Amino acid sequence: MLKILFTSEDILRTRVAPAADPVWELVLSLHLLQGRSRDPLLANWRRSLARTLRTDTAADRLRLLFALNPPRGYFPDFLTPYESLAGFEAGLEAVRGTPVDLLRRDLTRLAGETPLPASASALARGEPEVLRHLTDSMTRYQELAIAPYWSRIRAAVEADRARRARALLDGGVEGLLASLRPSMRWEAGMLEVLDYPDSRELHLDGRGLLLVPSFFCARTPVALLDPTLRPVLVYPVDRLGGLAPEPGRGAGPAPGDGSSQALAALLGRTRAAVLAVTEDGCTTGEVARRLNISPAAASQHTAVLRNAGLLVSHRDRNTVLHTLTPLGRAMLDA
């Protein structure tokens, strides 16, 4: 179990990442790709990506990246720098700028648990060419494994952020932390991460905690091993259905007649109004009250919008919260 201890100052400085973190998604997807998970929501993604990697000319150049991210156990802290909060390129720049002592420390620990290729020795010495090779590999993998699916990844993370924002408004930061159940438990200044692979304590010491919702995070949340780094806790979001590439972004089927028919069903003033009221997240009952329609009608309209890919819905106890997908937001803006 991981126990994260908060002071009153830490509670004030706790926040949720503003968007999906592309570097964390990349690293955690590597773990899931190489692991034995049989998550049906990721089955198509794994099959499609495996086919692409077998034929991609850059596959050999990804060997070091895969070796640094084994499916289980430790992986280096330097691969997921805090700077990735500002975006993918900012994260890669931070990886290239990792101090040599941190590279050596992380890679020495990793080598004690898993075999590493010869290039890892040059990486541990901080040789610029090898660091550039590593971030080039991350860029190529991101193009193959993450970018074609980014719309769905972002939608799932945005839906989770809407849930956390609601919990924050209703119960403050302690309400936000309590909303992370069932994988975590908040009580008396301590957040317990259940089923964590090892037992340790993380004292925030006034630094606060950055919560990072993640599509590719497996069932158990993830924290950095080094307690001196800025505290981050990555936790899984509901995946809201399987992954399908965005049209024109990689292999996979394009939307067919079913999608076209679903979009055609959206025509009408009431459903446009439903889109508008769910911009910041809205329950079925709130949709009904705001638009002066019956709960049954609100449920029907949100179901059509959800089937068309414009809304995502998340059940929490006896309520269902609806939020816009990126496609729904684009349609609303238009």
mmCIF file of C-alpha atoms in Angstrom:
data_model
loop_
_atom_site.group_PDB
_atom_site.id
_atom_site.type_symbol
_atom_site.label_atom_id
_atom_site.label_comp_id
_atom_site.label_asym_id
_atom_site.label_seq_id
_atom_site.Cartn_x
_atom_site.Cartn_y
_atom_site.Cartn_z
ATOM 1 C CA MET A 1 0.000 0.000 0.000
ATOM 2 C CA LEU A 2 1.176 3.520 -0.797
ATOM 3 C CA LYS A 3 0.333 6.068 1.883
ATOM 4 C CA ILE A 4 0.449 9.728 0.837
ATOM 5 C CA LEU A 5 0.515 12.084 3.807
ATOM 6 C CA PHE A 6 -0.911 15.586 3.483
ATOM 7 C CA THR A 7 -0.504 18.722 5.559
ATOM 8 C CA SER A 8 -3.089 21.492 5.383
ATOM 9 C CA GLU A 9 -0.765 23.276 2.961
ATOM 10 C CA ASP A 10 -0.641 20.183 0.736
ATOM 11 C CA ILE A 11 -4.421 20.104 0.530
ATOM 12 C CA LEU A 12 -4.423 23.695 -0.710
ATOM 13 C CA ARG A 13 -1.794 22.859 -3.353
ATOM 14 C CA THR A 14 -3.402 19.690 -4.706
ATOM 15 C CA ARG A 15 -4.752 19.889 -8.251
ATOM 16 C CA VAL A 16 -5.727 17.829 -11.280
ATOM 17 C CA ALA A 17 -3.662 18.016 -14.475
ATOM 18 C CA PRO A 18 -5.336 20.294 -17.058
ATOM 19 C CA ALA A 19 -5.410 17.659 -19.806
ATOM 20 C CA ALA A 20 -4.226 14.200 -20.776
ATOM 21 C CA ASP A 21 -0.448 14.004 -20.354
ATOM 22 C CA PRO A 22 1.014 12.697 -23.649
ATOM 23 C CA VAL A 23 4.279 11.466 -22.123
ATOM 24 C CA TRP A 24 2.604 9.533 -19.319
ATOM 25 C CA GLU A 25 0.157 8.040 -21.833
ATOM 26 C CA LEU A 26 3.076 6.969 -24.045
ATOM 27 C CA VAL A 27 5.030 5.319 -21.233
ATOM 28 C CA LEU A 28 2.056 3.546 -19.662
ATOM 29 C CA SER A 29 0.829 2.321 -23.048
ATOM 30 C CA LEU A 30 4.211 0.619 -23.530
ATOM 31 C CA HIS A 31 3.629 -1.331 -20.313
ATOM 32 C CA LEU A 32 0.171 -2.433 -21.414
ATOM 33 C CA LEU A 33 1.334 -3.330 -24.919
ATOM 34 C CA GLN A 34 4.028 -5.667 -23.594
ATOM 35 C CA GLY A 35 1.998 -7.060 -20.697
ATOM 36 C CA ARG A 36 -0.488 -9.885 -20.500
ATOM 37 C CA SER A 37 -3.557 -7.759 -20.025
ATOM 38 C CA ARG A 38 -6.598 -9.034 -21.894
ATOM 39 C CA ASP A 39 -8.607 -5.847 -21.542
ATOM 40 C CA PRO A 40 -11.175 -6.115 -24.370
ATOM 41 C CA LEU A 41 -11.286 -2.319 -24.707
ATOM 42 C CA LEU A 42 -7.641 -2.354 -25.805
ATOM 43 C CA ALA A 43 -7.670 -5.519 -27.917
ATOM 44 C CA ASN A 44 -8.086 -3.761 -31.270
ATOM 45 C CA TRP A 45 -5.428 -1.207 -30.355
ATOM 46 C CA ARG A 46 -2.925 -3.917 -29.454
ATOM 47 C CA ARG A 47 -3.565 -5.960 -32.593
ATOM 48 C CA SER A 48 -3.376 -2.966 -34.907
ATOM 49 C CA LEU A 49 -0.242 -1.601 -33.266
ATOM 50 C CA ALA A 50 1.476 -4.997 -33.252
ATOM 51 C CA ARG A 51 0.883 -5.293 -37.011
ATOM 52 C CA THR A 52 2.221 -1.784 -37.580
ATOM 53 C CA LEU A 53 5.340 -2.357 -35.482
ATOM 54 C CA ARG A 54 6.141 -5.553 -37.386
ATOM 55 C CA THR A 55 6.253 -3.650 -40.668
ATOM 56 C CA ASP A 56 7.415 -0.202 -39.595
ATOM 57 C CA THR A 57 10.944 0.668 -40.693
ATOM 58 C CA ALA A 58 11.591 2.369 -37.335
ATOM 59 C CA ALA A 59 10.770 -0.735 -35.282
ATOM 60 C CA ASP A 60 14.439 -1.565 -34.609
ATOM 61 C CA ARG A 61 15.047 1.959 -33.324
ATOM 62 C CA LEU A 62 12.384 1.426 -30.647
ATOM 63 C CA ARG A 63 14.320 -1.381 -28.942
ATOM 64 C CA LEU A 64 15.855 0.839 -26.257
ATOM 65 C CA LEU A 65 12.524 2.522 -25.531
ATOM 66 C CA PHE A 66 10.826 -0.848 -25.026
ATOM 67 C CA ALA A 67 13.664 -2.092 -22.835
ATOM 68 C CA LEU A 68 13.328 0.934 -20.543
ATOM 69 C CA ASN A 69 9.627 0.183 -20.051
ATOM 70 C CA PRO A 70 9.144 -3.441 -18.979
ATOM 71 C CA PRO A 71 5.555 -4.639 -18.582
ATOM 72 C CA ARG A 72 5.929 -5.017 -14.804
ATOM 73 C CA GLY A 73 8.055 -3.570 -12.061
ATOM 74 C CA TYR A 74 10.208 -0.481 -11.987
ATOM 75 C CA PHE A 75 10.613 1.966 -14.867
ATOM 76 C CA PRO A 76 12.815 5.093 -14.778
ATOM 77 C CA ASP A 77 11.411 8.264 -13.241
ATOM 78 C CA PHE A 78 13.254 10.433 -15.771
ATOM 79 C CA LEU A 79 11.015 9.174 -18.599
ATOM 80 C CA THR A 80 7.998 11.035 -17.195
ATOM 81 C CA PRO A 81 9.235 14.517 -16.244
ATOM 82 C CA TYR A 82 6.966 17.046 -14.553
ATOM 83 C CA GLU A 83 7.495 19.358 -17.551
ATOM 84 C CA SER A 84 5.291 17.140 -19.732
ATOM 85 C CA LEU A 85 2.411 18.958 -18.050
ATOM 86 C CA ALA A 86 3.107 21.650 -20.672
ATOM 87 C CA GLY A 87 2.907 19.209 -23.591
ATOM 88 C CA PHE A 88 4.741 16.490 -25.481
ATOM 89 C CA GLU A 89 7.632 18.566 -26.804
ATOM 90 C CA ALA A 90 8.252 20.120 -23.394
ATOM 91 C CA GLY A 91 8.391 16.624 -21.912
ATOM 92 C CA LEU A 92 10.889 15.412 -24.527
ATOM 93 C CA GLU A 93 13.084 18.449 -23.962
ATOM 94 C CA ALA A 94 13.136 17.647 -20.236
ATOM 95 C CA VAL A 95 14.089 14.017 -20.963
ATOM 96 C CA ARG A 96 17.012 15.195 -23.124
ATOM 97 C CA GLY A 97 18.096 17.507 -20.312
ATOM 98 C CA THR A 98 18.078 14.879 -17.539
ATOM 99 C CA PRO A 99 21.170 15.264 -15.296
ATOM 100 C CA VAL A 100 23.700 12.476 -15.649
ATOM 101 C CA ASP A 101 23.497 11.491 -11.978
ATOM 102 C CA LEU A 102 19.747 10.869 -12.319
ATOM 103 C CA LEU A 103 20.219 8.868 -15.529
ATOM 104 C CA ARG A 104 22.863 6.723 -13.864
ATOM 105 C CA ARG A 105 20.784 6.179 -10.736
ATOM 106 C CA ASP A 106 17.581 5.231 -12.583
ATOM 107 C CA LEU A 107 19.284 2.953 -15.105
ATOM 108 C CA THR A 108 21.380 1.203 -12.452
ATOM 109 C CA ARG A 109 18.200 0.360 -10.585
ATOM 110 C CA LEU A 110 16.455 -0.810 -13.745
ATOM 111 C CA ALA A 111 19.435 -2.967 -14.793
ATOM 112 C CA GLY A 112 19.154 -4.783 -11.465
ATOM 113 C CA GLU A 113 15.673 -5.990 -12.447
ATOM 114 C CA THR A 114 15.706 -6.400 -16.232
ATOM 115 C CA PRO A 115 18.304 -6.918 -18.999
ATOM 116 C CA LEU A 116 19.196 -3.761 -20.928
ATOM 117 C CA PRO A 117 20.749 -3.325 -24.390
ATOM 118 C CA ALA A 118 24.298 -2.039 -24.775
ATOM 119 C CA SER A 119 23.028 1.433 -25.685
ATOM 120 C CA ALA A 120 21.768 1.841 -22.107
ATOM 121 C CA SER A 121 25.369 2.290 -20.926
ATOM 122 C CA ALA A 122 25.819 5.282 -23.238
ATOM 123 C CA LEU A 123 22.475 6.610 -22.061
ATOM 124 C CA ALA A 124 23.617 6.346 -18.440
ATOM 125 C CA ARG A 125 26.618 8.479 -19.350
ATOM 126 C CA GLY A 126 24.283 11.133 -20.719
ATOM 127 C CA GLU A 127 25.658 10.995 -24.263
ATOM 128 C CA PRO A 128 23.591 13.558 -26.241
ATOM 129 C CA GLU A 129 23.328 11.354 -29.326
ATOM 130 C CA VAL A 130 21.727 8.520 -27.345
ATOM 131 C CA LEU A 131 19.363 10.884 -25.532
ATOM 132 C CA ARG A 132 18.302 12.295 -28.900
ATOM 133 C CA HIS A 133 17.844 8.752 -30.211
ATOM 134 C CA LEU A 134 15.612 7.979 -27.223
ATOM 135 C CA THR A 135 13.368 11.011 -27.693
ATOM 136 C CA ASP A 136 13.224 10.383 -31.463
ATOM 137 C CA SER A 137 12.011 6.873 -30.624
ATOM 138 C CA MET A 138 9.397 8.323 -28.283
ATOM 139 C CA THR A 139 8.224 10.624 -31.074
ATOM 140 C CA ARG A 140 7.937 7.749 -33.548
ATOM 141 C CA TYR A 141 6.103 5.538 -31.078
ATOM 142 C CA GLN A 142 3.754 8.412 -30.249
ATOM 143 C CA GLU A 143 2.921 8.787 -33.948
ATOM 144 C CA LEU A 144 2.094 5.075 -34.219
ATOM 145 C CA ALA A 145 0.479 4.246 -30.884
ATOM 146 C CA ILE A 146 -0.983 7.433 -29.436
ATOM 147 C CA ALA A 147 -1.708 10.091 -32.065
ATOM 148 C CA PRO A 148 -4.238 8.031 -34.097
ATOM 149 C CA TYR A 149 -6.307 7.549 -30.929
ATOM 150 C CA TRP A 150 -5.766 10.877 -29.209
ATOM 151 C CA SER A 151 -9.336 12.113 -29.588
ATOM 152 C CA ARG A 152 -10.731 9.145 -27.622
ATOM 153 C CA ILE A 153 -7.939 9.342 -25.031
ATOM 154 C CA ARG A 154 -8.558 13.050 -24.527
ATOM 155 C CA ALA A 155 -12.319 12.532 -24.299
ATOM 156 C CA ALA A 156 -11.947 9.937 -21.531
ATOM 157 C CA VAL A 157 -9.612 12.197 -19.557
ATOM 158 C CA GLU A 158 -11.882 15.227 -20.011
ATOM 159 C CA ALA A 159 -14.844 13.200 -18.772
ATOM 160 C CA ASP A 160 -12.885 12.238 -15.655
ATOM 161 C CA ARG A 161 -11.849 15.852 -15.079
ATOM 162 C CA ALA A 162 -15.513 16.839 -15.182
ATOM 163 C CA ARG A 163 -16.197 14.288 -12.428
ATOM 164 C CA ARG A 164 -13.345 15.608 -10.295
ATOM 165 C CA ALA A 165 -14.401 19.216 -10.833
ATOM 166 C CA ARG A 166 -17.864 18.331 -9.637
ATOM 167 C CA ALA A 167 -16.443 16.612 -6.546
ATOM 168 C CA LEU A 168 -14.255 19.653 -5.861
ATOM 169 C CA LEU A 169 -17.209 22.043 -6.100
ATOM 170 C CA ASP A 170 -19.346 19.878 -3.834
ATOM 171 C CA GLY A 171 -16.744 18.944 -1.213
ATOM 172 C CA GLY A 172 -13.558 20.961 -1.691
ATOM 173 C CA VAL A 173 -10.186 19.270 -2.116
ATOM 174 C CA GLU A 174 -11.100 16.630 0.462
ATOM 175 C CA GLY A 175 -14.199 15.837 -1.613
ATOM 176 C CA LEU A 176 -11.963 15.568 -4.671
ATOM 177 C CA LEU A 177 -9.634 13.136 -2.907
ATOM 178 C CA ALA A 178 -12.565 11.109 -1.553
ATOM 179 C CA SER A 179 -13.923 10.789 -5.115
ATOM 180 C CA LEU A 180 -10.919 8.665 -6.124
ATOM 181 C CA ARG A 181 -12.417 5.520 -4.613
ATOM 182 C CA PRO A 182 -12.428 2.537 -4.945
ATOM 183 C CA SER A 183 -8.738 2.247 -5.883
ATOM 184 C CA MET A 184 -7.845 4.862 -3.238
ATOM 185 C CA ARG A 185 -9.110 5.790 0.209
ATOM 186 C CA TRP A 186 -8.997 9.268 1.776
ATOM 187 C CA GLU A 187 -9.127 9.588 5.540
ATOM 188 C CA ALA A 188 -7.712 11.990 8.115
ATOM 189 C CA GLY A 189 -5.009 13.640 6.031
ATOM 190 C CA MET A 190 -3.847 10.469 4.309
ATOM 191 C CA LEU A 191 -4.580 9.100 0.838
ATOM 192 C CA GLU A 192 -4.097 5.341 0.724
ATOM 193 C CA VAL A 193 -3.478 3.744 -2.668
ATOM 194 C CA LEU A 194 -4.806 0.221 -2.276
ATOM 195 C CA ASP A 195 -3.208 -2.825 -3.958
ATOM 196 C CA TYR A 196 -0.005 -0.870 -4.584
ATOM 197 C CA PRO A 197 2.883 -3.208 -5.533
ATOM 198 C CA ASP A 198 5.055 -2.154 -2.592
ATOM 199 C CA SER A 199 4.547 -0.590 0.843
ATOM 200 C CA ARG A 200 5.899 2.914 1.401
ATOM 201 C CA GLU A 201 4.968 6.381 2.562
ATOM 202 C CA LEU A 202 5.156 9.603 0.559
ATOM 203 C CA HIS A 203 5.322 12.783 2.630
ATOM 204 C CA LEU A 204 4.259 15.749 0.508
ATOM 205 C CA ASP A 205 5.849 18.267 2.900
ATOM 206 C CA GLY A 206 3.900 21.258 1.607
ATOM 207 C CA ARG A 207 4.541 20.570 -2.089
ATOM 208 C CA GLY A 208 0.982 19.485 -2.843
ATOM 209 C CA LEU A 209 0.020 16.668 -5.201
ATOM 210 C CA LEU A 210 -0.571 16.685 -8.938
ATOM 211 C CA LEU A 211 -3.268 14.170 -9.880
ATOM 212 C CA VAL A 212 -2.901 12.966 -13.480
ATOM 213 C CA PRO A 213 -5.899 11.120 -14.961
ATOM 214 C CA SER A 214 -4.676 8.592 -17.526
ATOM 215 C CA PHE A 215 -6.271 6.435 -20.197
ATOM 216 C CA PHE A 216 -3.470 3.866 -20.322
ATOM 217 C CA CYS A 217 -2.913 3.621 -16.580
ATOM 218 C CA ALA A 218 -3.786 0.099 -15.517
ATOM 219 C CA ARG A 219 -5.939 -0.721 -12.506
ATOM 220 C CA THR A 220 -3.378 0.488 -9.936
ATOM 221 C CA PRO A 221 -2.353 4.187 -9.713
ATOM 222 C CA VAL A 222 1.308 5.066 -10.279
ATOM 223 C CA ALA A 223 3.653 7.372 -8.334
ATOM 224 C CA LEU A 224 7.279 8.296 -8.947
ATOM 225 C CA LEU A 225 9.768 6.360 -6.841
ATOM 226 C CA ASP A 226 12.056 9.295 -6.003
ATOM 227 C CA PRO A 227 10.458 11.152 -3.055
ATOM 228 C CA THR A 228 12.478 14.296 -3.826
ATOM 229 C CA LEU A 229 10.759 14.825 -7.182
ATOM 230 C CA ARG A 230 7.601 16.936 -7.370
ATOM 231 C CA PRO A 231 4.807 14.600 -6.220
ATOM 232 C CA VAL A 232 2.650 13.135 -8.972
ATOM 233 C CA LEU A 233 -0.020 10.446 -8.783
ATOM 234 C CA VAL A 234 -1.300 8.991 -12.043
ATOM 235 C CA TYR A 235 -4.621 7.168 -11.807
ATOM 236 C CA PRO A 236 -6.820 5.278 -14.305
ATOM 237 C CA VAL A 237 -9.918 6.739 -15.924
ATOM 238 C CA ASP A 238 -12.877 4.879 -17.372
ATOM 239 C CA ARG A 239 -11.977 4.120 -20.974
ATOM 240 C CA LEU A 240 -15.479 4.828 -22.329
ATOM 241 C CA GLY A 241 -15.330 2.105 -24.969
ATOM 242 C CA GLY A 242 -12.654 0.672 -27.227
ATOM 243 C CA LEU A 243 -10.039 2.604 -29.130
ATOM 244 C CA ALA A 244 -10.602 3.444 -32.786
ATOM 245 C CA PRO A 245 -8.237 5.600 -34.865
ATOM 246 C CA GLU A 246 -9.373 9.064 -35.874
ATOM 247 C CA PRO A 247 -10.292 9.254 -39.570
ATOM 248 C CA GLY A 248 -7.133 9.770 -41.591
ATOM 249 C CA ARG A 249 -4.846 9.113 -38.571
ATOM 250 C CA GLY A 250 -3.420 5.638 -38.973
ATOM 251 C CA ALA A 251 -4.714 2.183 -39.727
ATOM 252 C CA GLY A 252 -8.195 1.010 -38.939
ATOM 253 C CA PRO A 253 -11.725 1.277 -40.263
ATOM 254 C CA ALA A 254 -13.205 4.648 -41.093
ATOM 255 C CA PRO A 255 -16.674 5.555 -39.808
ATOM 256 C CA GLY A 256 -19.334 3.738 -41.769
ATOM 257 C CA ASP A 257 -23.022 4.139 -42.419
ATOM 258 C CA GLY A 258 -23.854 3.628 -38.734
ATOM 259 C CA SER A 259 -21.966 6.753 -37.743
ATOM 260 C CA SER A 260 -23.530 8.760 -40.554
ATOM 261 C CA GLN A 261 -27.008 7.687 -39.526
ATOM 262 C CA ALA A 262 -26.285 8.538 -35.897
ATOM 263 C CA LEU A 263 -25.087 12.023 -36.823
ATOM 264 C CA ALA A 264 -28.159 12.553 -39.009
ATOM 265 C CA ALA A 265 -30.335 11.694 -36.012
ATOM 266 C CA LEU A 266 -28.916 14.689 -34.164
ATOM 267 C CA LEU A 267 -30.764 17.250 -36.266
ATOM 268 C CA GLY A 268 -33.190 19.139 -34.076
ATOM 269 C CA ARG A 269 -33.332 22.019 -31.637
ATOM 270 C CA THR A 270 -33.642 19.983 -28.445
ATOM 271 C CA ARG A 271 -30.510 17.932 -29.004
ATOM 272 C CA ALA A 272 -28.556 21.049 -29.846
ATOM 273 C CA ALA A 273 -29.717 22.437 -26.500
ATOM 274 C CA VAL A 274 -28.639 19.215 -24.760
ATOM 275 C CA LEU A 275 -25.159 19.652 -26.232
ATOM 276 C CA ALA A 276 -25.053 23.217 -24.951
ATOM 277 C CA VAL A 277 -26.045 22.415 -21.360
ATOM 278 C CA THR A 278 -23.577 19.522 -21.087
ATOM 279 C CA GLU A 279 -20.600 21.684 -22.043
ATOM 280 C CA ASP A 280 -19.278 21.655 -18.467
ATOM 281 C CA GLY A 281 -20.812 18.333 -17.438
ATOM 282 C CA CYS A 282 -24.426 17.682 -16.566
ATOM 283 C CA THR A 283 -26.434 14.804 -15.074
ATOM 284 C CA THR A 284 -29.529 13.420 -16.769
ATOM 285 C CA GLY A 285 -31.736 15.037 -14.137
ATOM 286 C CA GLU A 286 -30.043 18.408 -14.607
ATOM 287 C CA VAL A 287 -30.539 18.197 -18.373
ATOM 288 C CA ALA A 288 -34.232 17.559 -17.792
ATOM 289 C CA ARG A 289 -34.610 20.455 -15.360
ATOM 290 C CA ARG A 290 -32.653 22.982 -17.402
ATOM 291 C CA LEU A 291 -34.500 22.219 -20.634
ATOM 292 C CA ASN A 292 -37.895 21.591 -19.013
ATOM 293 C CA ILE A 293 -38.229 18.113 -20.503
ATOM 294 C CA SER A 294 -38.953 14.780 -18.846
ATOM 295 C CA PRO A 295 -36.098 12.651 -17.451
ATOM 296 C CA ALA A 296 -37.022 9.938 -19.973
ATOM 297 C CA ALA A 297 -36.667 12.395 -22.842
ATOM 298 C CA ALA A 298 -33.373 13.677 -21.469
ATOM 299 C CA SER A 299 -32.081 10.104 -21.235
ATOM 300 C CA GLN A 300 -33.158 9.397 -24.806
ATOM 301 C CA HIS A 301 -31.485 12.520 -26.202
ATOM 302 C CA THR A 302 -28.226 11.911 -24.342
ATOM 303 C CA ALA A 303 -28.204 8.300 -25.562
ATOM 304 C CA VAL A 304 -28.427 9.446 -29.206
ATOM 305 C CA LEU A 305 -25.666 11.994 -28.666
ATOM 306 C CA ARG A 306 -23.511 9.402 -26.932
ATOM 307 C CA ASN A 307 -23.993 6.850 -29.732
ATOM 308 C CA ALA A 308 -22.934 9.508 -32.240
ATOM 309 C CA GLY A 309 -19.713 10.107 -30.332
ATOM 310 C CA LEU A 310 -20.615 13.609 -29.137
ATOM 311 C CA LEU A 311 -21.092 12.806 -25.447
ATOM 312 C CA VAL A 312 -19.551 10.424 -22.960
ATOM 313 C CA SER A 313 -21.510 9.255 -19.934
ATOM 314 C CA HIS A 314 -20.253 8.033 -16.576
ATOM 315 C CA ARG A 315 -22.404 6.437 -13.882
ATOM 316 C CA ASP A 316 -21.594 7.286 -10.271
ATOM 317 C CA ARG A 317 -23.959 5.543 -7.844
ATOM 318 C CA ASN A 318 -27.462 6.639 -8.861
ATOM 319 C CA THR A 319 -26.544 9.475 -11.246
ATOM 320 C CA VAL A 320 -25.130 9.604 -14.779
ATOM 321 C CA LEU A 321 -22.833 12.494 -15.687
ATOM 322 C CA HIS A 322 -22.648 13.516 -19.368
ATOM 323 C CA THR A 323 -19.738 15.498 -20.830
ATOM 324 C CA LEU A 324 -18.796 16.590 -24.346
ATOM 325 C CA THR A 325 -16.251 14.713 -26.434
ATOM 326 C CA PRO A 326 -13.848 16.788 -28.574
ATOM 327 C CA LEU A 327 -16.147 16.101 -31.542
ATOM 328 C CA GLY A 328 -19.161 17.287 -29.556
ATOM 329 C CA ARG A 329 -17.337 20.442 -28.512
ATOM 330 C CA ALA A 330 -16.350 21.125 -32.122
ATOM 331 C CA MET A 331 -19.951 20.703 -33.264
ATOM 332 C CA LEU A 332 -21.179 22.992 -30.500
ATOM 333 C CA ASP A 333 -18.603 25.639 -31.417
ATOM 334 C CA ALA A 334 -19.623 25.404 -35.067
#
